[in-house]
Short mmCIF file of C-alpha atoms and ligand atoms in Angstrom, two decimals:
data_model
loop_
_atom_site.label_atom_id
_atom_site.label_comp_id
_atom_site.label_asym_id
_atom_site.label_seq_id
_atom_site.Cartn_x
_atom_site.Cartn_y
_atom_site.Cartn_z
CA MET A 77 0.00 0.00 0.00
CA LYS A 78 0.96 3.61 -0.42
CA ILE A 79 1.00 5.24 3.01
CA ALA A 80 1.99 8.73 4.18
CA ILE A 81 3.11 9.75 7.64
CA LEU A 82 2.18 13.36 8.36
CA SER A 83 4.98 14.65 10.54
CA ARG A 84 6.93 17.86 10.90
CA ASN A 85 10.24 16.08 11.33
CA GLU A 86 11.36 12.84 9.69
CA ASN A 87 14.16 12.41 12.22
CA LEU A 88 11.90 12.02 15.25
CA TYR A 89 12.00 8.54 16.78
CA SER A 90 8.27 7.92 16.22
CA THR A 91 8.41 9.02 12.58
CA ARG A 92 11.54 6.98 11.84
CA ARG A 93 10.12 3.89 13.49
CA LEU A 94 6.82 4.16 11.63
CA LYS A 95 8.58 4.49 8.28
CA GLU A 96 10.86 1.55 9.05
CA ALA A 97 8.01 -0.66 10.32
CA GLY A 98 5.81 0.12 7.29
CA GLU A 99 8.59 -0.62 4.84
CA ALA A 100 9.40 -3.85 6.65
CA ARG A 101 5.80 -4.91 5.99
CA GLY A 102 6.18 -4.16 2.29
CA HIS A 103 4.50 -0.76 2.10
CA ASP A 104 5.60 2.30 0.20
CA VAL A 105 5.92 4.89 2.98
CA ASP A 106 6.47 8.66 2.53
CA VAL A 107 7.01 11.21 5.29
CA ILE A 108 5.20 14.47 4.51
CA ASP A 109 5.67 17.70 6.45
CA THR A 110 2.15 18.71 7.46
CA LEU A 111 2.80 22.44 7.43
CA HIS A 112 4.17 22.30 3.87
CA CYS A 113 0.97 20.76 2.52
CA TYR A 114 -1.39 23.17 0.83
CA MET A 115 -4.66 22.75 -0.92
CA ASP A 116 -7.21 24.34 -3.19
CA ILE A 117 -10.38 23.59 -1.27
CA THR A 118 -12.71 24.88 -3.97
CA LYS A 119 -11.54 22.43 -6.61
CA SER A 120 -14.16 19.86 -7.59
CA ARG A 121 -11.62 17.07 -7.20
CA PRO A 122 -9.96 17.45 -3.78
CA ALA A 123 -6.16 17.22 -3.77
CA VAL A 124 -3.19 18.10 -1.59
CA ARG A 125 -0.21 19.93 -3.07
CA TYR A 126 3.31 19.62 -1.68
CA LYS A 127 6.49 21.37 -2.78
CA GLY A 128 4.96 22.51 -6.07
CA GLU A 129 3.33 19.24 -7.07
CA GLU A 130 0.08 17.43 -6.49
CA LEU A 131 0.56 14.51 -4.10
CA PRO A 132 -0.25 11.05 -5.45
CA TYR A 133 -3.18 9.10 -4.00
CA TYR A 134 -2.42 7.48 -0.65
CA ASP A 135 -4.34 4.49 0.63
CA ALA A 136 -3.78 5.64 4.19
CA ILE A 137 -2.22 8.40 6.28
CA ILE A 138 -0.83 8.29 9.79
CA PRO A 139 -1.27 11.79 11.21
CA ARG A 140 1.29 12.79 13.83
CA ILE A 141 -0.03 16.25 14.60
CA GLY A 142 1.79 18.20 17.31
CA ALA A 143 -0.26 20.23 19.78
CA SER A 144 1.12 23.51 18.43
CA VAL A 145 -0.17 22.85 14.90
CA THR A 146 -3.58 21.31 15.65
CA PHE A 147 -5.59 23.82 13.62
CA TYR A 148 -3.67 23.54 10.36
CA GLY A 149 -2.76 19.89 10.86
CA THR A 150 -6.37 18.76 11.24
CA SER A 151 -7.34 20.73 8.10
CA VAL A 152 -4.73 18.79 6.15
CA VAL A 153 -6.01 15.49 7.57
CA ARG A 154 -9.57 16.51 6.62
CA GLN A 155 -8.46 17.17 3.05
CA PHE A 156 -7.02 13.66 2.80
CA GLU A 157 -10.30 12.30 4.21
CA MET A 158 -12.18 14.14 1.46
CA MET A 159 -9.99 12.36 -1.09
CA GLY A 160 -11.10 9.00 0.33
CA THR A 161 -7.78 8.29 2.06
CA PHE A 162 -8.02 6.25 5.26
CA SER A 163 -6.65 8.08 8.29
CA THR A 164 -5.63 6.16 11.41
CA ASN A 165 -7.24 9.01 13.38
CA GLU A 166 -9.93 11.24 11.94
CA SER A 167 -9.46 14.99 12.07
CA VAL A 168 -12.53 15.56 14.27
CA ALA A 169 -11.26 13.06 16.82
CA ILE A 170 -7.83 14.73 16.89
CA SER A 171 -9.40 18.16 17.50
CA ARG A 172 -11.57 16.76 20.28
CA SER A 173 -8.63 15.17 22.07
CA ARG A 174 -6.74 18.48 22.15
CA ASP A 175 -9.28 20.10 24.46
CA LYS A 176 -9.11 18.47 27.89
CA LEU A 177 -12.48 19.79 28.99
CA ARG A 178 -14.28 18.64 25.86
CA SER A 179 -12.63 15.22 26.18
CA LEU A 180 -13.67 14.87 29.82
CA GLN A 181 -17.24 15.92 29.02
CA LEU A 182 -17.49 13.31 26.27
CA MET A 183 -16.04 10.59 28.48
CA SER A 184 -18.23 11.40 31.50
CA ARG A 185 -21.30 11.00 29.31
CA LYS A 186 -20.24 7.43 28.60
CA ASP A 187 -19.34 6.55 32.19
CA VAL A 188 -15.56 6.44 31.83
CA GLY A 189 -13.99 6.85 35.31
CA LEU A 190 -12.62 10.39 35.73
CA PRO A 191 -11.14 12.53 38.50
CA ARG A 192 -13.70 15.00 39.89
CA THR A 193 -13.23 18.04 37.69
CA GLY A 194 -14.64 21.56 37.61
CA PHE A 195 -14.50 24.39 35.11
CA ALA A 196 -15.53 28.01 35.48
CA ASN A 197 -15.16 31.33 33.81
CA LYS A 198 -16.11 33.97 36.41
CA PRO A 199 -13.85 34.53 39.44
CA ASP A 200 -16.81 34.79 41.89
CA ASN A 201 -17.25 31.01 41.60
CA ILE A 202 -13.73 30.12 42.70
CA LYS A 203 -14.39 29.03 46.31
CA ASP A 204 -17.32 26.87 45.31
CA LEU A 205 -15.40 25.49 42.37
CA ILE A 206 -12.66 24.24 44.72
CA LYS A 207 -15.16 22.93 47.27
CA ASN A 208 -17.05 21.09 44.57
CA VAL A 209 -14.08 18.90 43.62
CA GLY A 210 -13.49 18.06 47.28
CA GLY A 211 -11.28 20.97 48.41
CA ALA A 212 -7.46 21.20 48.57
CA PRO A 213 -5.21 19.63 47.52
CA VAL A 214 -6.37 20.23 43.94
CA VAL A 215 -4.70 20.24 40.56
CA VAL A 216 -5.17 23.30 38.35
CA LYS A 217 -4.58 22.75 34.62
CA LEU A 218 -4.44 24.81 31.50
CA LEU A 219 -7.01 23.38 29.08
CA GLU A 220 -4.54 23.07 26.24
CA GLY A 221 -1.32 22.38 28.09
CA THR A 222 1.02 19.56 27.23
CA GLN A 223 4.11 17.79 28.60
CA GLY A 224 3.16 18.74 32.15
CA ILE A 225 3.50 22.46 31.53
CA GLY A 226 0.57 24.39 33.01
CA VAL A 227 -0.29 21.65 35.51
CA VAL A 228 -0.04 22.98 39.07
CA LEU A 229 -0.65 21.31 42.43
CA ALA A 230 -2.28 23.59 45.01
CA GLU A 231 -1.82 22.17 48.51
CA THR A 232 -4.22 24.54 50.29
CA ASN A 233 -7.52 26.21 49.40
CA LYS A 234 -5.84 29.62 49.66
CA ALA A 235 -3.09 28.61 47.23
CA ALA A 236 -5.69 27.14 44.89
CA GLU A 237 -7.68 30.40 44.91
CA SER A 238 -4.58 32.49 44.12
CA ILE A 239 -3.49 30.21 41.29
CA ILE A 240 -6.97 30.14 39.75
CA GLU A 241 -7.25 33.93 40.05
CA ALA A 242 -3.85 34.35 38.41
CA PHE A 243 -4.72 32.07 35.48
CA MET A 244 -8.11 33.72 35.06
CA GLY A 245 -6.46 37.14 35.12
CA LEU A 246 -4.38 35.99 32.16
CA LYS A 247 -7.60 34.89 30.43
CA ALA A 248 -6.32 31.31 30.32
CA ASN A 249 -8.87 28.49 30.21
CA ILE A 250 -8.35 26.17 33.14
CA LEU A 251 -9.89 23.24 34.90
CA VAL A 252 -9.70 22.31 38.57
CA GLN A 253 -9.37 18.67 39.47
CA GLU A 254 -9.27 16.56 42.63
CA PHE A 255 -5.68 15.52 43.34
CA ILE A 256 -5.30 11.73 43.18
CA LYS A 257 -2.70 11.48 45.91
CA GLU A 258 -2.69 7.67 46.07
CA ALA A 259 -1.36 7.56 42.48
CA GLY A 260 1.97 8.48 44.13
CA GLY A 261 3.27 10.67 41.31
CA ALA A 262 2.75 7.90 38.78
CA ASP A 263 0.35 7.26 35.93
CA VAL A 264 -0.27 4.48 33.44
CA ARG A 265 0.03 5.03 29.69
CA CYS A 266 -2.11 2.58 27.74
CA PHE A 267 -1.30 2.50 24.04
CA VAL A 268 -4.48 1.66 22.16
CA VAL A 269 -4.58 0.46 18.54
CA GLY A 270 -8.02 -0.39 17.17
CA ASN A 271 -10.00 -1.73 20.09
CA LYS A 272 -7.07 -3.22 22.00
CA VAL A 273 -4.45 -2.03 24.44
CA VAL A 274 -1.32 -3.24 22.63
CA ALA A 275 1.23 -1.97 25.17
CA ALA A 276 1.24 -0.30 28.57
CA MET A 277 3.80 1.32 30.82
CA LYS A 278 3.88 2.92 34.23
CA ARG A 279 5.48 6.35 34.39
CA GLN A 280 6.87 7.51 37.70
CA GLY A 281 7.62 11.18 38.28
CA ALA A 282 11.08 12.24 39.41
CA GLU A 283 11.70 12.47 43.17
CA GLY A 284 9.44 15.13 44.71
CA GLU A 285 7.49 15.66 41.46
CA PHE A 286 3.78 14.80 41.20
CA ARG A 287 3.84 14.99 37.40
CA SER A 288 4.92 11.75 35.75
CA ASN A 289 5.63 13.16 32.27
CA LEU A 290 8.79 11.69 30.76
CA HIS A 291 9.56 15.23 29.56
CA ARG A 292 9.66 16.30 33.24
CA GLY A 293 12.20 13.62 34.16
CA GLY A 294 9.79 10.74 34.82
CA SER A 295 10.88 7.15 34.22
CA ALA A 296 8.98 4.34 32.52
CA SER A 297 8.60 0.69 33.46
CA LEU A 298 6.57 -2.29 32.37
CA ILE A 299 3.16 -2.84 33.99
CA LYS A 300 0.54 -5.54 33.81
CA LEU A 301 -2.89 -3.93 33.53
CA THR A 302 -5.94 -5.02 35.46
CA LYS A 303 -9.02 -5.98 33.47
CA GLU A 304 -10.72 -2.79 34.62
CA GLU A 305 -7.80 -0.61 33.49
CA ARG A 306 -7.76 -2.30 30.10
CA ALA A 307 -11.51 -1.86 29.65
CA THR A 308 -11.31 1.78 30.74
CA ALA A 309 -8.60 2.55 28.17
CA VAL A 310 -10.46 0.82 25.32
CA ASN A 311 -13.69 2.57 26.25
CA ALA A 312 -11.99 5.99 26.44
CA ALA A 313 -10.48 5.54 22.96
CA LYS A 314 -13.84 4.49 21.59
CA VAL A 315 -15.66 7.48 23.08
CA MET A 316 -13.06 9.84 21.64
CA GLY A 317 -13.28 8.13 18.24
CA LEU A 318 -9.52 7.54 18.16
CA ASN A 319 -8.09 4.35 16.63
CA VAL A 320 -4.52 5.03 17.68
CA CYS A 321 -4.01 6.82 20.98
CA GLY A 322 -2.36 6.93 24.37
CA VAL A 323 -4.84 6.81 27.26
CA ASP A 324 -3.37 8.12 30.50
CA ILE A 325 -4.84 6.62 33.63
CA LEU A 326 -4.36 7.39 37.32
CA GLN A 327 -4.72 4.47 39.73
CA SER A 328 -7.13 5.95 42.29
CA SER A 329 -8.61 4.19 45.30
CA ASN A 330 -11.92 4.19 43.42
CA GLY A 331 -10.43 2.39 40.43
CA PRO A 332 -8.85 3.71 37.23
CA VAL A 333 -9.58 7.33 36.25
CA VAL A 334 -8.68 8.78 32.86
CA MET A 335 -6.66 11.96 32.85
CA GLU A 336 -6.26 12.51 29.15
CA VAL A 337 -6.20 10.84 25.77
CA ASN A 338 -3.34 11.66 23.43
CA SER A 339 -3.97 11.34 19.70
CA SER A 340 -0.27 11.40 18.68
CA PRO A 341 1.30 9.23 21.38
CA GLY A 342 5.08 8.92 21.22
CA LEU A 343 6.59 5.52 20.39
CA GLU A 344 10.01 5.81 21.97
CA GLY A 345 9.01 5.48 25.64
CA ILE A 346 6.48 2.71 25.09
CA GLU A 347 8.59 0.64 22.67
CA THR A 348 11.64 0.90 24.91
CA ALA A 349 9.72 -0.02 28.06
CA THR A 350 7.76 -2.90 26.53
CA LYS A 351 10.11 -4.06 23.72
CA LYS A 352 7.03 -4.33 21.50
CA ASP A 353 6.79 -3.45 17.83
CA VAL A 354 4.00 -0.90 18.38
CA ALA A 355 4.75 0.81 15.05
CA GLY A 356 4.25 -2.51 13.24
CA LEU A 357 0.89 -3.00 14.99
CA ILE A 358 -0.28 0.38 13.67
CA PHE A 359 0.41 -0.84 10.12
CA GLU A 360 -1.34 -4.12 10.85
CA PHE A 361 -4.38 -2.06 11.88
CA ILE A 362 -4.22 -0.10 8.61
CA GLU A 363 -3.94 -3.33 6.58
CA ASN A 364 -7.01 -4.80 8.29
CA ASN A 365 -9.09 -1.65 7.98
CA THR A 366 -8.41 -0.55 4.43
CA LYS A 367 -8.91 -3.99 2.87
CA VAL A 368 -12.71 -3.91 2.72
CA LYS A 369 -12.79 -0.35 1.45
CA ASN A 370 -10.32 -1.05 -1.35
CA THR A 371 -12.26 -4.10 -2.52
CA ASN A 372 -15.38 -1.97 -2.71
CA LYS A 373 -13.57 0.66 -4.71
CA THR A 374 -12.41 -1.80 -7.34
CA ARG A 375 -15.90 -3.20 -7.57
CA GLY A 376 -17.33 0.27 -7.94
CA LYS A 377 -15.10 0.89 -10.92
CA GLY A 378 -16.30 -2.38 -12.46
P1 ADP B 798 -0.19 17.19 30.26
O1 ADP B 798 -1.11 17.20 29.10
O2 ADP B 798 0.59 18.45 30.36
O3 ADP B 798 0.65 15.94 30.28
P2 ADP B 798 -1.70 15.99 32.42
O4 ADP B 798 -3.13 16.27 32.70
O5 ADP B 798 -1.39 14.68 31.78
O6 ADP B 798 -1.12 17.19 31.54
O7 ADP B 798 -0.88 16.13 33.78
C1 ADP B 798 0.52 15.95 33.87
C2 ADP B 798 0.88 14.96 34.98
O8 ADP B 798 0.46 15.47 36.25
C3 ADP B 798 0.19 13.62 34.85
O9 ADP B 798 0.92 12.73 34.04
C4 ADP B 798 0.08 13.14 36.30
O10 ADP B 798 1.27 12.48 36.70
C5 ADP B 798 -0.05 14.43 37.08
N1 ADP B 798 -1.47 14.72 37.36
C6 ADP B 798 -2.32 15.39 36.53
N2 ADP B 798 -3.56 15.47 37.06
C7 ADP B 798 -3.50 14.84 38.23
C8 ADP B 798 -4.47 14.58 39.28
N3 ADP B 798 -5.74 15.00 39.17
N4 ADP B 798 -4.07 13.89 40.36
C9 ADP B 798 -2.78 13.44 40.47
N5 ADP B 798 -1.83 13.66 39.56
C10 ADP B 798 -2.17 14.35 38.44
MG1 MG B 799 -0.17 14.04 30.20
#
């Protein structure tokens, strides 16, 4: 098959591994820089242009859209969708996953376990907002933060009020969440492909750090998931409409709670910790899900 990886940098571990894994399975794999794609959206036959030429037809794309380019990146993915190309994650699902509040609202509707979370716009609600999620300690988060930046732990109600006021003063969108202390500065990354968790790792924050992000000095290790954790991750991916994603879970005393769902999960940490060919499994998913469609297409052409 002809498959394109949409990525800003072909030298990133995830991009390199995907290209290598696809080629090893006999596919023709191109890496395309998302921001260099452009399109004439009014044309009757949708197409994507790249470096002065129209791109050939791809059977499938693997979008790796960074958080800083969500708006343009999802437009490019949408254009490929309009051309009938299969995308491992649809543009709408990627946009959804980038907004933590929207994601949590969608998941709560479908009974996915979540930390108690509040959201408000007007400063006169602050005290009640904190009380409503159980009082301090609480975690205050920027709605569109990533890599642990903009995630703050407020140990007291007073500190929480000041932090919320400060963020609101900057007109930043935030949410306030109960602090899951028993998680012990660790979380569980479940890598979902299709409707299965194909790999999972536990990430432990550095000494004295409640954030487990590998970018903040956290370390990863292998973990065996409970049935409930596995089901929670699969359900979260399904609700978000993502075929390939990283579901981050906190182990709370009330069972697994989902913190966020990442639509471009990195491969380096998970492949190193689990020694699994996760990139290969993504291609296997593409092979299984484009087959039917391609048969239909040939039939349609008679
Ligand atoms: P980001 O998108 O920046 O990674 P997260 O919501 O994933 O933001 O938070 C970063 C880290 O902070 C998480 O991986 C987790 O270790 C910790 N954390 C976030 N929310 C909570 C919470 N409610 N209770 C305990 N720890 C949390
Ligand atoms: Mg995170």
